[in-house]
XYZ file of N, CA, C and O in Angstrom:
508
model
N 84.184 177.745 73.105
C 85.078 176.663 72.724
C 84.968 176.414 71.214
O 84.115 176.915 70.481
N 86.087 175.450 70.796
C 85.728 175.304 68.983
C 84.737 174.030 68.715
O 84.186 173.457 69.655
N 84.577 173.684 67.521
C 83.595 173.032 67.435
C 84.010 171.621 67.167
O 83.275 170.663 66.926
N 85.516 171.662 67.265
C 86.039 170.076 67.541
C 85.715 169.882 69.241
O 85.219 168.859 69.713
N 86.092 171.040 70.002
C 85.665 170.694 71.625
C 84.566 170.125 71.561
O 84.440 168.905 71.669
N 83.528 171.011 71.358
C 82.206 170.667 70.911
C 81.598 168.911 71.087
O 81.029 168.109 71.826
N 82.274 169.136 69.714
C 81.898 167.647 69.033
C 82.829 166.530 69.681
O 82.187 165.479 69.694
N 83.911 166.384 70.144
C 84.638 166.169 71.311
C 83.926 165.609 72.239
O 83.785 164.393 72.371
N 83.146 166.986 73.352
C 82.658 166.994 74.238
C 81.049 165.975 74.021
O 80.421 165.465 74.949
N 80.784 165.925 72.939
C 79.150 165.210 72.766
C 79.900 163.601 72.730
O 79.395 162.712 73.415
N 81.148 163.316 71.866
C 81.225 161.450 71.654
C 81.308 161.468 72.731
O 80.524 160.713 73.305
N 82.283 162.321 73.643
C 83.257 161.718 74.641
C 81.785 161.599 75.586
O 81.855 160.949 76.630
N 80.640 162.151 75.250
C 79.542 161.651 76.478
C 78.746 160.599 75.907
O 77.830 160.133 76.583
N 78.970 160.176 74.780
C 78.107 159.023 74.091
C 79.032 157.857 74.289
O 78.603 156.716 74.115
N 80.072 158.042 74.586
C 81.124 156.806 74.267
C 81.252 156.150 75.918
O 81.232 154.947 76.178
N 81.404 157.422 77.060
C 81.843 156.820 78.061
C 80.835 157.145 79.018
O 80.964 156.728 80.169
N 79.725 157.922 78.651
C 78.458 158.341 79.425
C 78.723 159.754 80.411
O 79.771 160.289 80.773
N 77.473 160.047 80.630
C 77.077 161.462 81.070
C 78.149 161.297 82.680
O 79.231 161.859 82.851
N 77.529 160.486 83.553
C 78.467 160.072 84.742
C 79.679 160.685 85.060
O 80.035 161.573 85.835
N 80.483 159.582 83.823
C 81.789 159.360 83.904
C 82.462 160.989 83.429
O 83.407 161.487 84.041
N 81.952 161.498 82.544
C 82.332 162.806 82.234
C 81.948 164.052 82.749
O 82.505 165.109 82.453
N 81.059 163.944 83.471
C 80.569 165.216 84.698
C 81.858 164.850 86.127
O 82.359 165.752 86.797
N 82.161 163.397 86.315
C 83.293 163.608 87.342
C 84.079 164.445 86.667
O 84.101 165.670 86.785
N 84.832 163.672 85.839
C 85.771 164.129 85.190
C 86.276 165.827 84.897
O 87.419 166.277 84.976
N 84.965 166.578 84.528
C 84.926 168.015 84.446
C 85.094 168.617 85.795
O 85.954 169.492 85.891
N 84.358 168.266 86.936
C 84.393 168.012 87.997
C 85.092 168.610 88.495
O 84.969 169.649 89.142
N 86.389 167.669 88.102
C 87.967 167.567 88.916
C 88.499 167.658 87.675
O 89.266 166.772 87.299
N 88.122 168.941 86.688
C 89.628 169.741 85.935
C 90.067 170.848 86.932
O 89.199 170.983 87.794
N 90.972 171.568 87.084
C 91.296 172.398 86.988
C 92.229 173.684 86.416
O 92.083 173.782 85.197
N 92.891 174.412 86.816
C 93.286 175.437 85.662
C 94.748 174.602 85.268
O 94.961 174.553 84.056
N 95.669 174.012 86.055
C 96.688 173.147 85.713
C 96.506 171.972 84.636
O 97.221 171.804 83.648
N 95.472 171.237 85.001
C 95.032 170.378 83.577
C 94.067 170.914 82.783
O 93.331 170.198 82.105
N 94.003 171.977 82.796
C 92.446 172.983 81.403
C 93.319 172.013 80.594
O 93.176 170.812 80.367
N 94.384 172.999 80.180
C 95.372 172.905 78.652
C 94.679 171.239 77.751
O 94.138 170.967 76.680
N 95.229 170.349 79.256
C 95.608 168.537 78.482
C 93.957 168.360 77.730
O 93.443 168.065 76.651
N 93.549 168.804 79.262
C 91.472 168.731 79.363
C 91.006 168.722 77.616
O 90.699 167.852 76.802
N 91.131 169.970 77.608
C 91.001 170.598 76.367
C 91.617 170.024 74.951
O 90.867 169.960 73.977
N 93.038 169.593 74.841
C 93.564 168.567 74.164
C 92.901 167.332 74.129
O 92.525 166.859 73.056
N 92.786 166.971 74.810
C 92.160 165.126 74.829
C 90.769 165.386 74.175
O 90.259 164.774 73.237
N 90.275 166.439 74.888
C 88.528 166.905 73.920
C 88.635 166.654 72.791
O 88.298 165.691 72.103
N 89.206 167.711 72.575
C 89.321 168.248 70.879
C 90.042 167.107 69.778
O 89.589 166.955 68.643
N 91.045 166.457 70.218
C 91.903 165.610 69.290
C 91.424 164.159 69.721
O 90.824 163.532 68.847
N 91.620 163.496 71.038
C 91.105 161.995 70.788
C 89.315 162.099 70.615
O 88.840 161.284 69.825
N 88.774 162.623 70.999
C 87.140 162.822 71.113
C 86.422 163.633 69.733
O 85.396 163.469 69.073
N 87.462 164.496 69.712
C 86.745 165.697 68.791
C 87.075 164.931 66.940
O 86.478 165.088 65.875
N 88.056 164.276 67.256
C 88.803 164.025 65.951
C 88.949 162.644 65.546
O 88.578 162.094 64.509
N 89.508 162.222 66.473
C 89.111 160.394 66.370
C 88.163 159.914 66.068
O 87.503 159.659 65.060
N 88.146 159.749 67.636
C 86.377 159.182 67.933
C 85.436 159.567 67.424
O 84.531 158.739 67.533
N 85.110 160.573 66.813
C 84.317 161.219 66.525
C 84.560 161.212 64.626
O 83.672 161.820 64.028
N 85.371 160.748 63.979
C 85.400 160.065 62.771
C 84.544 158.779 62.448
O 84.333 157.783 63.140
N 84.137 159.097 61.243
C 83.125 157.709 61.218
C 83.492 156.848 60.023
O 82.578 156.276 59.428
N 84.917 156.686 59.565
C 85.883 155.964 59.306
C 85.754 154.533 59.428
O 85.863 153.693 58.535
N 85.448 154.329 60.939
C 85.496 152.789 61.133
C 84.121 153.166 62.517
O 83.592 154.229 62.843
N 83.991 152.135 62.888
C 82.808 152.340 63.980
C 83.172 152.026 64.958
O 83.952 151.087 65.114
N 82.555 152.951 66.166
C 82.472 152.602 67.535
C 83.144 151.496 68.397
O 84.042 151.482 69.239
N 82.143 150.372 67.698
C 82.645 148.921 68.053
C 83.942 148.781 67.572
O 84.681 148.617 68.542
N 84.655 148.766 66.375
C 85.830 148.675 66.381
C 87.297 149.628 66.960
O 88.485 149.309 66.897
N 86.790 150.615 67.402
C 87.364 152.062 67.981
C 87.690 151.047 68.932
O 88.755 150.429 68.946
N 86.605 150.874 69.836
C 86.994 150.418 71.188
C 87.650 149.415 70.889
O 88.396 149.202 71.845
N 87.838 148.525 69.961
C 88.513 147.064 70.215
C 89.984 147.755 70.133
O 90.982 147.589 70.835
N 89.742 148.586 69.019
C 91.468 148.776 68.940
C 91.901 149.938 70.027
O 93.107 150.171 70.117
N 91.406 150.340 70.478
C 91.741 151.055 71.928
C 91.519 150.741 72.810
O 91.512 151.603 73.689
N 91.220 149.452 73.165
C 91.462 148.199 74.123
C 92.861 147.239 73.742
O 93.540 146.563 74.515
N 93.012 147.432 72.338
C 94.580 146.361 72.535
C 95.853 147.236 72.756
O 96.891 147.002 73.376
N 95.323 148.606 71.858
C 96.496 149.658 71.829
C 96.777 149.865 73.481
O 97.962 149.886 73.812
N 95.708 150.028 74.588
C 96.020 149.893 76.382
C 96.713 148.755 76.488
O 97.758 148.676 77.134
N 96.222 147.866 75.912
C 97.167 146.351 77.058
C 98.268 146.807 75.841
O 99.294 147.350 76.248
N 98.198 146.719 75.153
C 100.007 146.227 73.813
C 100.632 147.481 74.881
O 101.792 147.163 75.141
N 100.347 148.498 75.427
C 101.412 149.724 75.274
C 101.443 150.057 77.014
O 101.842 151.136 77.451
N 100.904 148.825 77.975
C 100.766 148.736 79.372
C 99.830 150.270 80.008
O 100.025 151.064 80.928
N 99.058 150.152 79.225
C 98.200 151.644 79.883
C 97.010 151.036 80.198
O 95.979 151.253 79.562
N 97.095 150.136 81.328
C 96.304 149.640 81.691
C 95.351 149.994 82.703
O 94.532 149.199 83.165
N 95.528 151.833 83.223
C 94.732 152.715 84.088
C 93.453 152.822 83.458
O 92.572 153.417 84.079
N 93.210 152.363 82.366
C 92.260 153.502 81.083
C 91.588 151.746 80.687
O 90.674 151.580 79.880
N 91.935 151.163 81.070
C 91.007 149.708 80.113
C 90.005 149.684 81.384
O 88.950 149.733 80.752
N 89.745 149.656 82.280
C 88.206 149.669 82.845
C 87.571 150.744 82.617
O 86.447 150.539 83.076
N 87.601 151.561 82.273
C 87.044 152.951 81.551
C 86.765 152.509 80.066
O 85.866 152.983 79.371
N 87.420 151.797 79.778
C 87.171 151.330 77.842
C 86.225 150.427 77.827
O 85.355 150.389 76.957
N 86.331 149.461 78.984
C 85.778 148.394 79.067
C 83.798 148.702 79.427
O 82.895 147.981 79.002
N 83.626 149.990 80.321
C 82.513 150.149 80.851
C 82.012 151.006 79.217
O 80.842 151.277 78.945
N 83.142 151.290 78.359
C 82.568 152.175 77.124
C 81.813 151.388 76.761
O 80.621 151.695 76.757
N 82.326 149.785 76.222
C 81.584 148.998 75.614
C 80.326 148.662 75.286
O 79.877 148.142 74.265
N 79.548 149.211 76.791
C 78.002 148.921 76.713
C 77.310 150.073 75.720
O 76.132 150.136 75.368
N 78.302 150.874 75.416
C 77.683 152.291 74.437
C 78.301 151.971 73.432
O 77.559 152.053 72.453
N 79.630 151.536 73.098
C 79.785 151.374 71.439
C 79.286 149.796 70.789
O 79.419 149.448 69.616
N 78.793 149.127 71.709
C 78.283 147.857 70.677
C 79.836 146.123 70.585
O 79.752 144.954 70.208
N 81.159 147.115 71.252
C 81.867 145.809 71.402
C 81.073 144.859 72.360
O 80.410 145.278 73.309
N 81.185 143.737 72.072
C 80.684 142.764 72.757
C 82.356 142.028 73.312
O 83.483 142.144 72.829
N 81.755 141.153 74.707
C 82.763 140.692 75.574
C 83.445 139.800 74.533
O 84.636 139.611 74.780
N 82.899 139.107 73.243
C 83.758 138.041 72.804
C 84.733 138.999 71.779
O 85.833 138.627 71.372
N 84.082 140.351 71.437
C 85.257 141.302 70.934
C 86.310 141.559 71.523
O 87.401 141.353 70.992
N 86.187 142.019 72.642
C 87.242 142.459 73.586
C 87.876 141.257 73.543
O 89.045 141.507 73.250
N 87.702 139.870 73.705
C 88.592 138.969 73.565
C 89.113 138.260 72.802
O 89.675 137.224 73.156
N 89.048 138.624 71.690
C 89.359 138.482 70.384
C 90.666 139.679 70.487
O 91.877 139.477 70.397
N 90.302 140.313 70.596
C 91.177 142.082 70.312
C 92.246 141.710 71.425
O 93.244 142.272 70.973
N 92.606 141.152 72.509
C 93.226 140.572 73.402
C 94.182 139.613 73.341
O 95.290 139.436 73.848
N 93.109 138.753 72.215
C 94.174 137.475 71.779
C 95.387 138.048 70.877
O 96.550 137.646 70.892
N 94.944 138.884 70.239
C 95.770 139.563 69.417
C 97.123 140.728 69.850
O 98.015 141.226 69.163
N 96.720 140.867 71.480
C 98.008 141.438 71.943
C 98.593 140.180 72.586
O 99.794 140.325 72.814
N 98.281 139.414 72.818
C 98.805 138.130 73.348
C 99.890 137.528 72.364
O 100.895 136.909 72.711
N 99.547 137.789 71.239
C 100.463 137.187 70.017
C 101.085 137.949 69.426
O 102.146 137.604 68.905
N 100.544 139.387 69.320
C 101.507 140.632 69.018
C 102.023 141.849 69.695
O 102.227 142.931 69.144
N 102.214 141.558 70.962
C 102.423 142.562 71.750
C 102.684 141.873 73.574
O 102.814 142.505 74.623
N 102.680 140.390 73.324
C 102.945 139.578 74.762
C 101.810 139.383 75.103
O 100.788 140.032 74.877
N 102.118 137.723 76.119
C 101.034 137.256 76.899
C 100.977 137.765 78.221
O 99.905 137.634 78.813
N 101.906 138.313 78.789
C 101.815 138.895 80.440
C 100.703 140.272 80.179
O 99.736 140.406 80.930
N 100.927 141.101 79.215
C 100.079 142.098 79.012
C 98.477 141.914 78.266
O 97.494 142.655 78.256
N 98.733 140.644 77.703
C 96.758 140.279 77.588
C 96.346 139.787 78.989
O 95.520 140.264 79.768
N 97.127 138.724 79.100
C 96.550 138.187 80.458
C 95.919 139.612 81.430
O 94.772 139.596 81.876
N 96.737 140.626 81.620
C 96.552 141.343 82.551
C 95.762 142.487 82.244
O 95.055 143.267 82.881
N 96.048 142.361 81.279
C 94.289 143.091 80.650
C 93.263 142.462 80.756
O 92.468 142.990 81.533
N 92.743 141.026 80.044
C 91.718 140.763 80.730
C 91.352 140.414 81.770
O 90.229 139.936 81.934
N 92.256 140.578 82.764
C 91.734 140.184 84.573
C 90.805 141.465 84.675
O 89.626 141.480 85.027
N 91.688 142.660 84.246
C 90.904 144.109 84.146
C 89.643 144.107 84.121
O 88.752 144.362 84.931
N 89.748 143.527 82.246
C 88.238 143.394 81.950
C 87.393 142.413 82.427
O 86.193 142.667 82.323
N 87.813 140.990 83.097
C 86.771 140.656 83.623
C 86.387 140.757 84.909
O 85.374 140.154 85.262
N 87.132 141.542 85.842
C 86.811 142.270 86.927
C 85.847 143.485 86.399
O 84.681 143.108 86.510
N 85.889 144.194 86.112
C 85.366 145.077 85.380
C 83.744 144.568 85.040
O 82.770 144.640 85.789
N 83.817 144.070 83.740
C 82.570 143.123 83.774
C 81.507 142.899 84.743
O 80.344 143.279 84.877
N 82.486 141.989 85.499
C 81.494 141.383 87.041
C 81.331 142.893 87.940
O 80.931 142.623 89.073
N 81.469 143.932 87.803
C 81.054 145.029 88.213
C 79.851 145.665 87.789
O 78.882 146.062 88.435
N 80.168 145.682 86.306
C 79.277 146.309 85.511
C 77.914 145.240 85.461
O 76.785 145.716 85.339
N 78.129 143.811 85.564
C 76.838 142.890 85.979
C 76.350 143.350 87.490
O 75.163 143.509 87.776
N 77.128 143.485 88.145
C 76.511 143.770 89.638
C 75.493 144.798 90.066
O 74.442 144.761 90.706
N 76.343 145.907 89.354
C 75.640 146.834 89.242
C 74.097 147.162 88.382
O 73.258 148.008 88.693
N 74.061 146.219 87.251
C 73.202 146.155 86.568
C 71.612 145.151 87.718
O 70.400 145.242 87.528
N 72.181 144.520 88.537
C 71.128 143.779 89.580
C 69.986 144.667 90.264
O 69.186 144.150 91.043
C-alpha cells in the first residue's frame, strides 16, 4: 500500500481505536476495496493526519460538518472518537450550538440526542 494508506491506516486507529477499525476491515470487501482505500488514504491519510489544527478541533469540526450536512450515521462514531482526540462534551456542545445558528436547530437538536445517547453508552460501558 502507499504511505498515505499507511499513515491513514495508523490515525484512523488512533482517532477511532483498534476495535472499531478491525470490524470495519472485517467487513471490506472487493466491491468497497476501491472507497476502503479512498477514505484511508485522503480523509485519514491526509486530513486527519495533518497537524494543521489538532485532533480536538478536527473532531469538533467534523461533528458540526455531520449535523450542518444531516450525516448523522457517522456522529456516534465521532462522538466515541472523542475519548482519543481530547474534545471534551462541553466542545461538542459548543460546536453544536454553532450548527444550531448556522446550519438549523432541528439538525443540532438531533445531533445532540445522538451524542448524548451515545455518551450514556460510552459511561455505561466504562462501569
Amino acid at each position: 500500500m502507499s504511505e498515505s494508506f499507511d499513515k491513514g491506516m495508523q490515525v484512523r486507529r488512533e482517532v477511532l481505536g483498534n476495535a472499531h477499525v478491525d470490524r470495519a476491515e472485517a467487513g471490506k470487501t472487493e466491491f468497497d476495496l476501491p472507497f476502503q482505500t479512498l477514505i484511508t488514504e485522503s480523509a485519514w491519510g491526509t486530513v486527519w493526519a495533518s497537524d494543521r489544527i489538532t485532533r480536538r478541533e478536527r473532531s469538533m469540526l467534523t461533528l458540526a460538518l455531520l449535523a450542518a450536512t444531516g450525516n448523522f450515521e457517522e456522529i456516534p462514531m465521532h462522538i466515541r472518537a472523542t475519548a482519543n482526540t481530547g474534545a471534551s462534551k462541553g466542545d461538542v456542545a459548543e460546536a453544536l450550538q454553532h450548527v444550531a445558528i448556522y446550519a438549523g436547530v432541528p439538525k443540532a437538536n438531533h445531533a445532540l440526542k445522538l451524542a448524548k445517547q451515545t455518551y450514556a453508552e460510552m459511561e455505561e460501558s466504562e462501569k
